[in-house]
Amino acid sequence: MVLHFLLEFFKRVVAEIRYQIVYYALGGIAQLEDFIYAKDNRVDIIDRTGQIAVVTGGARGIGLHVVRMLLQCNMHVIIGCRNTDSGENAIGALRASGVVQGTVECFQLDTASLTSVRKFAKKVVSLHPVIHILVNNAGIMFVPFSLTEDGIESHQAVNYIGHFVLTQELLPSLETAGRQSSSKSRIVNVTSCAYAAGTINYADFNNTVGYIASAAYAQSKLAQLLSTVHMSRLFTENNIPVNVYAVHPGIVNTELFDGTAFKTVFPWVPRLLFKSPENGAMPIVHAAISPLVENRSGIYISNCRETPVKKYVLDSSEGYKLHKFTFDLIKKLSPKKCSS
């Protein structure tokens, strides 16, 4: 018994160390790329009067700057956030800062709850049956193990499953907009270079055995990327006028790093070396509005540049496997509300 415990403890410590090494390597490479390609990390504001965008997690950090830039395009922007008071305060701050273009409203949304996701989607569609842009931005990182009310590990729920369901709920409205417009509607999934450290643990999707927060986060980001590529393929095959993009915003100084050992020990590093939230928002808005990517659905964008992905991400069998697994999981959770 004692020997087994010590062996399992040792294996977990080794796994933790491995993930830390991989994360620091990926982060270092990403920071170097952020520096090298800084001049490319720019987006032109384009007039999009009359168009509607939905942004999850749009009340703070990167999401708030995405909202600001979309408003400057003169769009109507719908913010989905957990605390609507915070959302209204953010809107007030944007207006006070001089952003006078566009219109904006804020609805309650918690992507950790499928009930909240569906309630949000229903409200949005009832008010705006045509949607041009969906930015799946809300996210969490490196949090302790917990299961949501739906029984899903929190990283998988907030970062992937919740946004997957929201995308399915809003897809008819996005498709309508794409058919009515000269250009396709767009879905932007905010992922991370950390996907490269991830694997999809189908046998233990919630990572309940030997939970490692960094591994759970990486899995959720890989799932977002695989789903992006697969959805793009499905939409193309079925003539659905919606483009899908995955975006790595960069290594950004946001509240996601608060409480991490790295920021606790080296609090000056993020301020000095990381991207600002505004610069982190640039590639997201680039994916949402730039004509340069109109015919490039399914790509992975970093620093407003199309960036190669790991070979397995493009494997259609991997995308199909995750897609089917996700629908089966959602069907078990909500059997009357899921259709593939």
XYZ file of C-alpha atoms in Angstrom:
340
model
C 0.000 0.000 0.000
C 2.715 2.468 1.033
C 4.884 1.480 -1.921
C 1.967 1.977 -4.316
C 1.236 5.406 -2.840
C 4.868 6.464 -3.151
C 5.034 5.212 -6.730
C 1.901 7.125 -7.723
C 3.160 10.230 -5.944
C 6.488 9.983 -7.770
C 4.750 9.540 -11.134
C 2.626 12.621 -10.509
C 5.622 14.730 -9.498
C 7.456 13.669 -12.648
C 4.392 14.499 -14.766
C 4.079 17.922 -13.102
C 7.736 18.673 -13.777
C 7.402 17.496 -17.370
C 4.461 19.814 -17.997
C 6.283 22.748 -16.405
C 9.296 22.171 -18.661
C 7.109 21.893 -21.761
C 5.111 24.992 -20.807
C 8.209 27.102 -20.230
C 9.610 25.923 -23.575
C 6.388 26.686 -25.448
C 6.017 30.003 -23.638
C 9.594 30.996 -24.405
C 9.185 30.204 -28.095
C 5.851 32.059 -28.191
C 7.354 35.119 -26.521
C 10.204 35.132 -29.009
C 7.688 34.962 -31.860
C 5.671 37.778 -30.267
C 8.836 39.896 -30.394
C 9.905 38.868 -33.902
C 6.471 39.351 -35.456
C 5.381 42.386 -33.426
C 5.228 44.504 -36.569
C 2.724 42.048 -38.104
C 0.478 42.087 -35.040
C -1.765 44.873 -36.308
C -5.320 45.025 -37.566
C -7.070 47.616 -39.704
C -10.402 48.826 -38.378
C -13.026 48.235 -41.075
C -16.501 49.724 -41.165
C -19.018 46.979 -40.348
C -22.104 49.103 -39.812
C -25.216 46.969 -39.362
C -23.356 43.808 -38.398
C -23.693 41.988 -35.073
C -20.956 40.329 -33.028
C -21.105 38.169 -29.907
C -18.064 38.132 -27.604
C -17.827 35.823 -24.598
C -15.713 37.027 -21.698
C -15.898 40.534 -23.127
C -15.969 42.494 -19.873
C -12.261 42.399 -19.056
C -8.775 41.633 -20.288
C -8.322 40.667 -23.914
C -12.073 40.342 -24.461
C -12.728 43.955 -23.491
C -10.219 45.161 -26.085
C -11.861 42.916 -28.692
C -15.181 44.580 -27.863
C -13.596 48.023 -28.123
C -12.206 47.365 -31.605
C -15.446 45.832 -32.874
C -17.322 48.890 -31.610
C -14.857 51.054 -33.518
C -16.002 49.108 -36.598
C -19.460 50.526 -35.794
C -20.902 47.096 -35.045
C -23.536 46.096 -32.530
C -21.672 44.010 -29.941
C -23.213 41.602 -27.444
C -21.045 40.860 -24.430
C -21.524 37.571 -22.608
C -20.077 37.624 -19.088
C -20.713 36.024 -15.710
C -21.362 39.314 -13.900
C -23.497 41.800 -15.831
C -22.663 44.587 -13.376
C -19.018 44.184 -14.353
C -20.083 44.191 -17.979
C -22.029 47.426 -17.623
C -19.087 49.012 -15.801
C -16.798 47.934 -18.634
C -19.144 49.454 -21.193
C -19.175 52.692 -19.211
C -15.383 52.723 -19.128
C -15.216 52.188 -22.893
C -17.558 55.085 -23.539
C -15.687 57.281 -21.068
C -12.426 56.471 -22.881
C -13.814 57.988 -26.080
C -15.256 54.979 -27.912
C -18.430 56.508 -29.326
C -19.017 54.208 -32.288
C -21.294 51.206 -32.390
C -23.832 49.938 -29.906
C -23.399 47.377 -27.160
C -25.374 45.321 -24.662
C -24.415 42.823 -21.988
C -26.134 39.539 -21.055
C -25.312 37.049 -18.320
C -23.314 34.037 -19.501
C -21.361 31.394 -17.635
C -19.792 28.942 -20.072
C -19.294 26.520 -17.166
C -23.064 25.941 -17.183
C -24.859 24.474 -20.197
C -28.113 25.873 -18.811
C -26.589 29.360 -18.782
C -25.167 28.885 -22.282
C -28.529 27.885 -23.721
C -30.359 30.658 -21.875
C -27.882 33.212 -23.220
C -28.131 31.859 -26.773
C -31.929 31.868 -26.663
C -31.986 35.493 -25.538
C -29.458 36.576 -28.160
C -31.272 34.840 -31.019
C -34.666 36.174 -29.928
C -33.323 39.722 -30.164
C -30.856 39.244 -33.021
C -31.749 36.368 -35.365
C -28.842 37.285 -37.651
C -25.291 37.145 -36.230
C -22.150 37.882 -38.230
C -19.327 37.190 -35.775
C -18.956 34.911 -32.745
C -15.809 35.259 -30.633
C -15.426 32.389 -28.156
C -13.011 34.147 -25.829
C -13.986 33.345 -22.224
C -11.537 31.081 -20.471
C -9.823 29.890 -17.315
C -6.290 28.634 -16.762
C -4.489 26.477 -14.192
C -7.326 26.307 -11.670
C -7.704 23.587 -8.997
C -9.753 20.522 -9.853
C -13.509 20.963 -9.741
C -16.541 19.646 -11.587
C -19.253 21.929 -12.912
C -22.970 21.470 -12.266
C -22.988 19.359 -15.450
C -20.242 17.093 -14.119
C -17.504 18.380 -16.441
C -14.004 19.363 -15.307
C -13.890 23.152 -15.223
C -11.225 23.752 -17.912
C -13.053 21.484 -20.365
C -16.418 23.070 -19.529
C -15.460 26.745 -19.662
C -12.898 26.679 -22.459
C -14.317 24.005 -24.754
C -17.677 22.364 -24.054
C -19.553 25.572 -23.195
C -18.311 27.287 -26.338
C -19.021 24.193 -28.434
C -22.662 24.252 -27.314
C -22.905 28.029 -27.790
C -21.582 27.661 -31.329
C -24.186 25.004 -32.130
C -26.974 27.148 -30.667
C -25.955 30.254 -32.641
C -24.993 28.464 -35.858
C -28.378 28.944 -37.602
C -28.108 32.705 -37.011
C -24.522 32.744 -38.259
C -25.520 30.744 -41.325
C -28.374 33.152 -42.055
C -25.982 36.103 -41.906
C -23.538 34.339 -44.213
C -26.227 33.691 -46.803
C -27.465 37.272 -46.672
C -24.022 38.858 -46.953
C -21.366 39.033 -49.638
C -18.894 37.501 -47.179
C -19.169 34.546 -44.828
C -19.916 34.821 -41.122
C -17.043 34.047 -38.777
C -16.418 32.053 -35.618
C -13.210 32.803 -33.724
C -12.043 30.312 -31.098
C -9.421 31.754 -28.767
C -7.007 28.917 -28.105
C -3.350 28.855 -27.040
C 0.068 27.618 -28.077
C -0.324 25.346 -25.032
C -2.392 23.031 -27.255
C 0.942 21.500 -28.290
C 1.373 20.123 -24.764
C -2.067 18.539 -24.764
C -3.632 15.190 -25.482
C -7.321 14.276 -25.460
C -7.827 11.773 -22.664
C -11.011 10.090 -23.866
C -10.843 7.453 -21.130
C -10.728 10.133 -18.416
C -11.854 13.364 -20.080
C -12.230 15.073 -16.700
C -8.642 14.200 -15.747
C -9.826 12.843 -12.405
C -6.847 10.499 -12.015
C -3.694 12.387 -11.062
C -5.151 15.792 -11.940
C -2.625 18.311 -13.256
C -4.062 21.766 -13.963
C -1.636 22.530 -16.789
C -2.506 19.233 -18.492
C -6.237 19.940 -18.204
C -5.753 23.418 -19.669
C -3.678 22.054 -22.559
C -6.334 19.424 -23.309
C -9.061 22.084 -23.477
C -6.997 24.208 -25.871
C -6.181 21.246 -28.092
C -9.886 20.393 -28.159
C -10.694 23.932 -29.320
C -8.153 23.697 -32.128
C -9.199 20.226 -33.297
C -12.827 21.358 -33.226
C -11.994 24.468 -35.261
C -10.368 22.457 -38.029
C -13.127 19.838 -38.050
C -15.973 22.371 -38.078
C -14.334 24.237 -40.935
C -14.147 21.005 -42.893
C -17.806 20.200 -42.149
C -18.992 23.680 -43.118
C -17.099 23.526 -46.416
C -18.446 20.067 -47.258
C -22.024 21.148 -46.492
C -21.841 24.595 -48.137
C -22.452 26.414 -44.852
C -21.253 30.029 -45.318
C -19.416 30.282 -42.002
C -15.648 30.461 -41.545
C -13.949 29.204 -38.379
C -10.575 30.297 -37.032
C -8.401 29.383 -34.058
C -6.329 32.190 -32.558
C -3.397 32.209 -30.160
C -3.448 35.754 -28.700
C 0.145 35.510 -27.504
C 1.660 35.486 -24.033
C -0.490 38.232 -22.557
C -0.376 39.982 -19.186
C -3.924 39.288 -17.979
C -5.586 38.120 -14.784
C -5.331 34.519 -16.032
C -1.789 34.480 -14.665
C -2.834 35.797 -11.245
C -2.057 33.280 -8.525
C 0.326 31.240 -10.667
C 3.690 30.404 -9.145
C 5.443 32.162 -12.007
C 3.695 35.509 -11.496
C 3.955 35.210 -7.721
C 7.729 34.681 -7.825
C 8.435 36.998 -10.770
C 5.661 39.653 -10.717
C 7.732 42.037 -12.826
C 8.152 39.643 -15.774
C 4.583 39.833 -17.182
C 4.600 43.631 -17.017
C 7.956 43.821 -18.739
C 7.901 40.982 -21.269
C 4.314 39.882 -21.938
C 1.969 41.379 -24.515
C -0.563 43.948 -23.366
C -4.235 42.870 -23.487
C -4.722 45.288 -26.397
C -1.984 43.606 -28.421
C -3.398 40.222 -27.445
C -6.739 41.276 -28.911
C -5.225 42.205 -32.290
C -5.026 38.692 -33.819
C -8.529 37.892 -32.569
C -10.011 40.935 -34.287
C -7.880 40.174 -37.352
C -9.572 36.769 -37.568
C -12.980 38.347 -37.000
C -12.891 41.083 -39.650
C -9.834 41.018 -41.909
C -10.479 40.385 -45.625
C -7.035 38.747 -45.766
C -8.388 35.549 -44.181
C -11.768 35.446 -45.923
C -10.858 32.319 -47.881
C -8.683 30.717 -45.186
C -11.181 29.025 -42.883
C -9.771 26.485 -40.438
C -6.404 28.162 -39.939
C -4.476 28.854 -36.727
C -3.514 32.506 -36.306
C -0.800 34.021 -34.127
C 0.378 37.641 -34.311
C -2.092 38.206 -37.172
C -0.256 35.582 -39.224
C -1.333 32.159 -40.410
C 0.819 29.773 -38.397
C 1.519 26.054 -38.960
C 0.045 23.543 -36.515
C 1.118 20.090 -35.400
C 0.415 17.484 -38.081
C -2.090 15.515 -36.000
C -4.340 18.587 -35.707
C -5.057 18.304 -39.443
C -5.879 14.591 -39.236
C -9.577 14.343 -40.147
C -9.989 11.172 -38.077
C -8.805 13.011 -34.944
C -11.280 15.829 -35.534
C -14.133 13.425 -36.202
C -13.332 11.392 -33.088
C -13.444 14.475 -30.859
C -16.568 15.823 -32.574
C -18.453 12.567 -32.037
C -17.195 12.252 -28.468
C -18.336 15.802 -27.698
C -21.808 15.309 -29.139
C -22.186 12.006 -27.296
C -21.136 13.692 -24.048
C -23.558 16.578 -24.506
C -26.326 14.168 -25.468
C -25.831 12.289 -22.207
C -26.023 15.555 -20.296
C -28.944 17.011 -22.277
C -30.519 14.218 -24.364
C -33.429 16.323 -25.644
C -31.307 19.294 -26.694
C -28.517 17.785 -28.763
C -28.432 17.017 -32.460
C -25.362 16.502 -34.632
